[in-house]
Coordinates of C-alpha atoms and ligand atoms in Angstrom, one line a residue:
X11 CA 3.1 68.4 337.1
X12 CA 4.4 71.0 339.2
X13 CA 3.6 73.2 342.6
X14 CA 3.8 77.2 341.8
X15 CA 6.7 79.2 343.8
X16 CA 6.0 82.8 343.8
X17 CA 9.1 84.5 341.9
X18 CA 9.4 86.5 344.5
X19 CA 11.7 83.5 346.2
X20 CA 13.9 82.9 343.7
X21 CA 17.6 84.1 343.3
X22 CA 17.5 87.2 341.3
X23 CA 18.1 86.3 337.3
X24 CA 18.9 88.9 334.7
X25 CA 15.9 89.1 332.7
X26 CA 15.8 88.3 328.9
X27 CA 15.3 90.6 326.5
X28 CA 16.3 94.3 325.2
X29 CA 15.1 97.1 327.8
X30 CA 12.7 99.9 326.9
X31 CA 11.4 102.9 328.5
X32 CA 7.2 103.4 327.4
X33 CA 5.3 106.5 329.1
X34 CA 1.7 104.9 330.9
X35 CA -0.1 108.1 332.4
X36 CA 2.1 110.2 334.3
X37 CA 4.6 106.9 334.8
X38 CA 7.6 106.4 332.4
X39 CA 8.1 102.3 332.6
X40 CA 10.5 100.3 331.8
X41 CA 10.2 96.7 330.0
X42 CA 11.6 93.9 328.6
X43 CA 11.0 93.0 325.1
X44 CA 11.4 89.8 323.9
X45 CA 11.1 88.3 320.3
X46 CA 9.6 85.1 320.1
X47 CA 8.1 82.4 317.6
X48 CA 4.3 83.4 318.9
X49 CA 1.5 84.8 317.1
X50 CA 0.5 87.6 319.2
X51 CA 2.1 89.8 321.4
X52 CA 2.0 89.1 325.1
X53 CA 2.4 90.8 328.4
X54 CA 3.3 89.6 332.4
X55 CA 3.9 91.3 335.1
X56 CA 5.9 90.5 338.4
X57 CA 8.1 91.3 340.5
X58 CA 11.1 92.0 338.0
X59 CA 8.3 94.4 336.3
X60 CA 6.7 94.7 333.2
X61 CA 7.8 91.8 330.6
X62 CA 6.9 91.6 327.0
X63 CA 7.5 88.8 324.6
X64 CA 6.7 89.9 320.3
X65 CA 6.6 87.9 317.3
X66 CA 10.1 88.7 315.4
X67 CA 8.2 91.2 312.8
X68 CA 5.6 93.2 315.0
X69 CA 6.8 96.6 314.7
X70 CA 8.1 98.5 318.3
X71 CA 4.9 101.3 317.1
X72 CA 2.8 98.2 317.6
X73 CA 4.5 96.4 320.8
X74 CA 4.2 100.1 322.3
X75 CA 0.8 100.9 320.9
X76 CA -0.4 96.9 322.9
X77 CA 0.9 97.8 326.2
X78 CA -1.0 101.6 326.1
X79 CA -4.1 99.4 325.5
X80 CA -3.4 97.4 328.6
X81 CA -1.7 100.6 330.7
X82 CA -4.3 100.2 333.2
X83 CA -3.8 96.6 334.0
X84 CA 0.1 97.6 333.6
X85 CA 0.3 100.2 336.3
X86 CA -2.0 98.6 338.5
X87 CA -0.4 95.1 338.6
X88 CA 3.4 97.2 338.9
X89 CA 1.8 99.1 342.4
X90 CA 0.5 95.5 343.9
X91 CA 4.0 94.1 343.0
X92 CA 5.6 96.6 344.7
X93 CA 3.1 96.9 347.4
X94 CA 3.6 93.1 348.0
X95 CA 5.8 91.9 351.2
X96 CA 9.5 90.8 350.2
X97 CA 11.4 88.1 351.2
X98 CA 14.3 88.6 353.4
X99 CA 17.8 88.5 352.1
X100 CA 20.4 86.4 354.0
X101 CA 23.2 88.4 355.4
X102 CA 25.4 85.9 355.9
X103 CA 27.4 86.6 359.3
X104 CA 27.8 85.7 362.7
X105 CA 24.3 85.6 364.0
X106 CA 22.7 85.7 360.7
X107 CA 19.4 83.8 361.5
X108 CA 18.0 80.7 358.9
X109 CA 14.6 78.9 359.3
X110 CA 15.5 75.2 359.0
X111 CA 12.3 72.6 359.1
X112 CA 10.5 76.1 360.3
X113 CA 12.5 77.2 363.3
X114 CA 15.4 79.8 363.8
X115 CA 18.8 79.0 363.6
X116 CA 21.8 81.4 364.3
X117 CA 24.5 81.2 361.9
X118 CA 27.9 80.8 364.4
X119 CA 30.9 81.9 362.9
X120 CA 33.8 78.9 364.5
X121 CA 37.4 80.9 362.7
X122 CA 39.9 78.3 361.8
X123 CA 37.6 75.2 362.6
X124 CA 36.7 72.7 359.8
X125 CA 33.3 71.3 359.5
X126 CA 29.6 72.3 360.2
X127 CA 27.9 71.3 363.2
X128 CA 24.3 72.1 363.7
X129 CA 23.5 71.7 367.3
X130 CA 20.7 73.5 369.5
X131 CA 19.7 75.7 367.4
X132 CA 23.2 77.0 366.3
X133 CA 24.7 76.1 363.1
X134 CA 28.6 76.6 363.8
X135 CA 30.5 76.9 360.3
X136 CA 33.9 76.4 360.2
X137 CA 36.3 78.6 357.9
X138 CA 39.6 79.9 357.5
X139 CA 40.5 82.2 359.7
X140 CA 39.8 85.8 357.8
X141 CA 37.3 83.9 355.7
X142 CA 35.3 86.3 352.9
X143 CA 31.4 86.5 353.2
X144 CA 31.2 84.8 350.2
X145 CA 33.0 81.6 351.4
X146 CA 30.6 81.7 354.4
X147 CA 27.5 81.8 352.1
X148 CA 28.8 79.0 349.8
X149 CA 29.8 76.3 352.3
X150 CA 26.1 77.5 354.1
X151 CA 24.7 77.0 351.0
X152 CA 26.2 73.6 350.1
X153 CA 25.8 72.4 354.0
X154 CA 21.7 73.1 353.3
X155 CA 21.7 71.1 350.2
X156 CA 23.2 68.3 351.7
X157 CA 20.8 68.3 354.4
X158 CA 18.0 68.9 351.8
X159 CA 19.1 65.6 349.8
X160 CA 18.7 63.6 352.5
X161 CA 16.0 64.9 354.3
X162 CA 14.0 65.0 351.3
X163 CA 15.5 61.3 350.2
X164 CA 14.1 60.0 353.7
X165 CA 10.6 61.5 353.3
X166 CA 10.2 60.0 349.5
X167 CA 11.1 56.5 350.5
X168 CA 8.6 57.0 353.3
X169 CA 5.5 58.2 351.3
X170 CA 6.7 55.7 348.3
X171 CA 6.6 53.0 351.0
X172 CA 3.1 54.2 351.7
X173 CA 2.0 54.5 348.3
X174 CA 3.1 51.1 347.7
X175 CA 6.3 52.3 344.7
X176 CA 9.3 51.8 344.7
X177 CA 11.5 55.1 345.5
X178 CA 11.8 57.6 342.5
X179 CA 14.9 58.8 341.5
X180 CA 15.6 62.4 343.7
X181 CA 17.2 65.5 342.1
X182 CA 17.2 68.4 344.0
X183 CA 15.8 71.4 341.9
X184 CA 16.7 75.1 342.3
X185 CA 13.9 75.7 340.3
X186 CA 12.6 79.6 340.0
X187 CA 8.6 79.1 339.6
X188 CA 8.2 75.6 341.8
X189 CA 8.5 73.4 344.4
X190 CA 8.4 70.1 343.4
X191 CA 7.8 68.5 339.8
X192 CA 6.6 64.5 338.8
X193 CA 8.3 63.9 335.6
X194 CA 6.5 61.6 333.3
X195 CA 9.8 59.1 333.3
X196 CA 9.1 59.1 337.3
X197 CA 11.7 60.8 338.3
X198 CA 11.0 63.2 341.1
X199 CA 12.4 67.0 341.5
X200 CA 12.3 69.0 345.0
X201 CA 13.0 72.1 345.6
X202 CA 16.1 72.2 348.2
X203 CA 13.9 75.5 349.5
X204 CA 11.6 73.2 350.9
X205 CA 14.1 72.9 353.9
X206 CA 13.2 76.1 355.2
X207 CA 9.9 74.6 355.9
X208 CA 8.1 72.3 358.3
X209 CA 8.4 68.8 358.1
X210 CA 4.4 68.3 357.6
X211 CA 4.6 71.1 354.8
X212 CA 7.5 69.5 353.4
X213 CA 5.8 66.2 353.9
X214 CA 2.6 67.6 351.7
X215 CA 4.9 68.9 348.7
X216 CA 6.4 65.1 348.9
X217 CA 3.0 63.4 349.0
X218 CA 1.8 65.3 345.9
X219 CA 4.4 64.8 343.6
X220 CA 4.4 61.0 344.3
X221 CA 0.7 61.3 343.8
X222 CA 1.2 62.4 340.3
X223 CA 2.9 58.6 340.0
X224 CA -0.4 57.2 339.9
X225 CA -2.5 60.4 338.4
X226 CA -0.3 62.6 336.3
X227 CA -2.5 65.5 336.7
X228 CA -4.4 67.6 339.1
X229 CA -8.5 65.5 338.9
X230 CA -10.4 64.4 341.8
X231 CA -8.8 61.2 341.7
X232 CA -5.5 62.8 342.3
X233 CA -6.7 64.5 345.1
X234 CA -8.2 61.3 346.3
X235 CA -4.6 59.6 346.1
X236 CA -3.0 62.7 347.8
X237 CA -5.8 62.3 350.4
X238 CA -5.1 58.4 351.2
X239 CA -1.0 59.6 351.4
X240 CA -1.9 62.7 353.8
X241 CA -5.4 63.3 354.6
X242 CA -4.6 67.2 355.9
X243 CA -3.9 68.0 352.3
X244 CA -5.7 70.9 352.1
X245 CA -4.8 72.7 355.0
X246 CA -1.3 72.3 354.0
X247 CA -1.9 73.6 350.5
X248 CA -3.6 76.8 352.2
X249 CA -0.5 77.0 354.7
X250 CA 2.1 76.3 352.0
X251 CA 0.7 80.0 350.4
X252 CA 1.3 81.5 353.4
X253 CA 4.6 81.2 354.0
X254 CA 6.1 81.9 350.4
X255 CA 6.7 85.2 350.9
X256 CA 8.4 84.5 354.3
X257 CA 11.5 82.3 352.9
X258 CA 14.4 84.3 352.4
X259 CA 17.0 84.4 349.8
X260 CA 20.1 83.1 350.9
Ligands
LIG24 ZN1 0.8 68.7 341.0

C-alpha cells in the first residue's frame, strides 16, 4: 500500500527505452519506446514527457499510428506538464537554504571543521578546506538521512505504541512515485523526503502506513484506523498535495 509522490520530486532518472521523434499537429515530439510483455500498446505522460511501452512485435507504423489517435490527449497533457510549477533545485553553497520539519535552514559553509552542527536555524557543515560542491552535497545529503532515520524511527515507535504493535522494521526509501509503503511482511518504508516536511504531515504519512498493519488496503475501515491514530487525517491528506511541488531536489 503506498502514498503517491508526484515525479516531479524525484532525482532525475534516465528514462528506459529507445528515443523517437513522431510529428502531432504542428509539434515534432519526442518519446520513449519501450517493448514489453503486454497485450496492447500503452501511453503516459509526465514530466520526463511522452512514454510509450509496445508488445515486442507491434510494428513502429502501428506504435506511431496509436499515439496520432491519442495526439490530442498527447499535446495537451505535454502543455499542463510543462505549464506545472517545478521544484527547486538545491544549489548547494554557503547560504543555500533547506526546509527541514517545514522551516528554512541556511546551509553554513565551516572550511576545515569536521562535523555537522544544526543550530538555530543554521546547518554548519564541516569540510576540507577547498572542498568540491559535490562533497558538500553528499555529506548534506547523508547528514539528512541520518536525521531522517531517526526522526522517522521516533515517530513509528510512537504511533506503533498507539496502535497497540510492536515497532515495524524501518527502511528508509528513496523511492521515485511514493512516500511511504506497508509491506505485507510488515516491514515499513518512508521516504527520507518526508523530512522536508512538518512533523504533523510527517506524523500523517506515519500513521497511514501503520494503519495498513491492521487493514492492508485503502476501505472505510482503514480510514477508521487511520482516524483513531490521527483524527485530522484528512486535512493532512489535502495539505500533503499541496506541498509536493514545493520540495526541492537536493
Ligand atoms: Zn495506503
Amino acid at each position: 500500500m503506498q502514498l503517491e509522490l508526484p515525479l516531479a520530486l524525484a532525482p532525475v532518472a534516465a528514462p528506459k527505452g529507445a528515443l523517437r521523434y513522431i510529428q502531432l499537429g504542428s509539434e515534432i515530439v519526442g518519446y520513449r519506446l519501450r517493448r514489453a510483455r503486454r497485450r496492447s500498446i500503452g501511453i503516459v505522460v509526465d514530466d520526463v514527457g511522452l512514454r510509450v511501452a509496445a508488445p515486442g512485435h507491434t510494428p513502429i507504423a502501428e506504435v506511431e499510428a496509436f499515439i496520432r489517435e491519442k495526439a490530442r490527449w498527447v499535446l495537451q497533457k505535454l502543455s499542463e506538464w510543462r505549464a506545472a510549477p517545478k521544484p527547486p533545485v538545491v544549489n548547494w553553497s554557503d547560504g543555500a537554504t533547506i526546509a527541514l520539519l517545514g522551516a528554512p535552514v541556511t546551509v553554513e559553509l565551516l572550511p576545515g571543521r569536521g562535523g555537522i552542527s544544526l543550530e538555530n536555524g543554521r546547518l554548519g557543515i564541516g569540510l576540507a578546506p577547498r572542498a568540491e560542491p559535490a562533497a558538500l552535497r553528499k555529506r548534506g545529503i547523508a547528514w539528512i538521512k541520518e536525521r531522517a532515520q531517526t526522526l522517522l524511527g521516533e515517530r513509528l515507535a510512537l504511533y506503533a505504541a498507539s496502535l497497540g504493535v510492536p515497532t515495524p522494521a524501518l527502511a528508509l526509501s528513496n523511492a521515485r512515485k511514493q512516500w511511504g509503503l506497508c509491506r505485507e511482511d510488515g516491514q515499513v518504508r518512508l521516504n527520507w523526503r518526508l523530512i522536508h516536511l512538518p512533523l504533523h504531515l510527517i506524523d500523517y504519512v506515519v500513521a497511514h502506513e501503520l494503519a495498513h498493519l491492521r487493514e492492508m488496503n485503502h476501505s472505510a475501515r482503514f480510514w477508521a484506523v487511520v482516524g483513531r491514530l490521527y483524527p485530522d487525517y484528512q486535512k493532512a491528506r489535502s495539505e500533503l498535495r499541496r506541498c509536493n511541488h514545493q520540495l526541492p531536489i537536493l
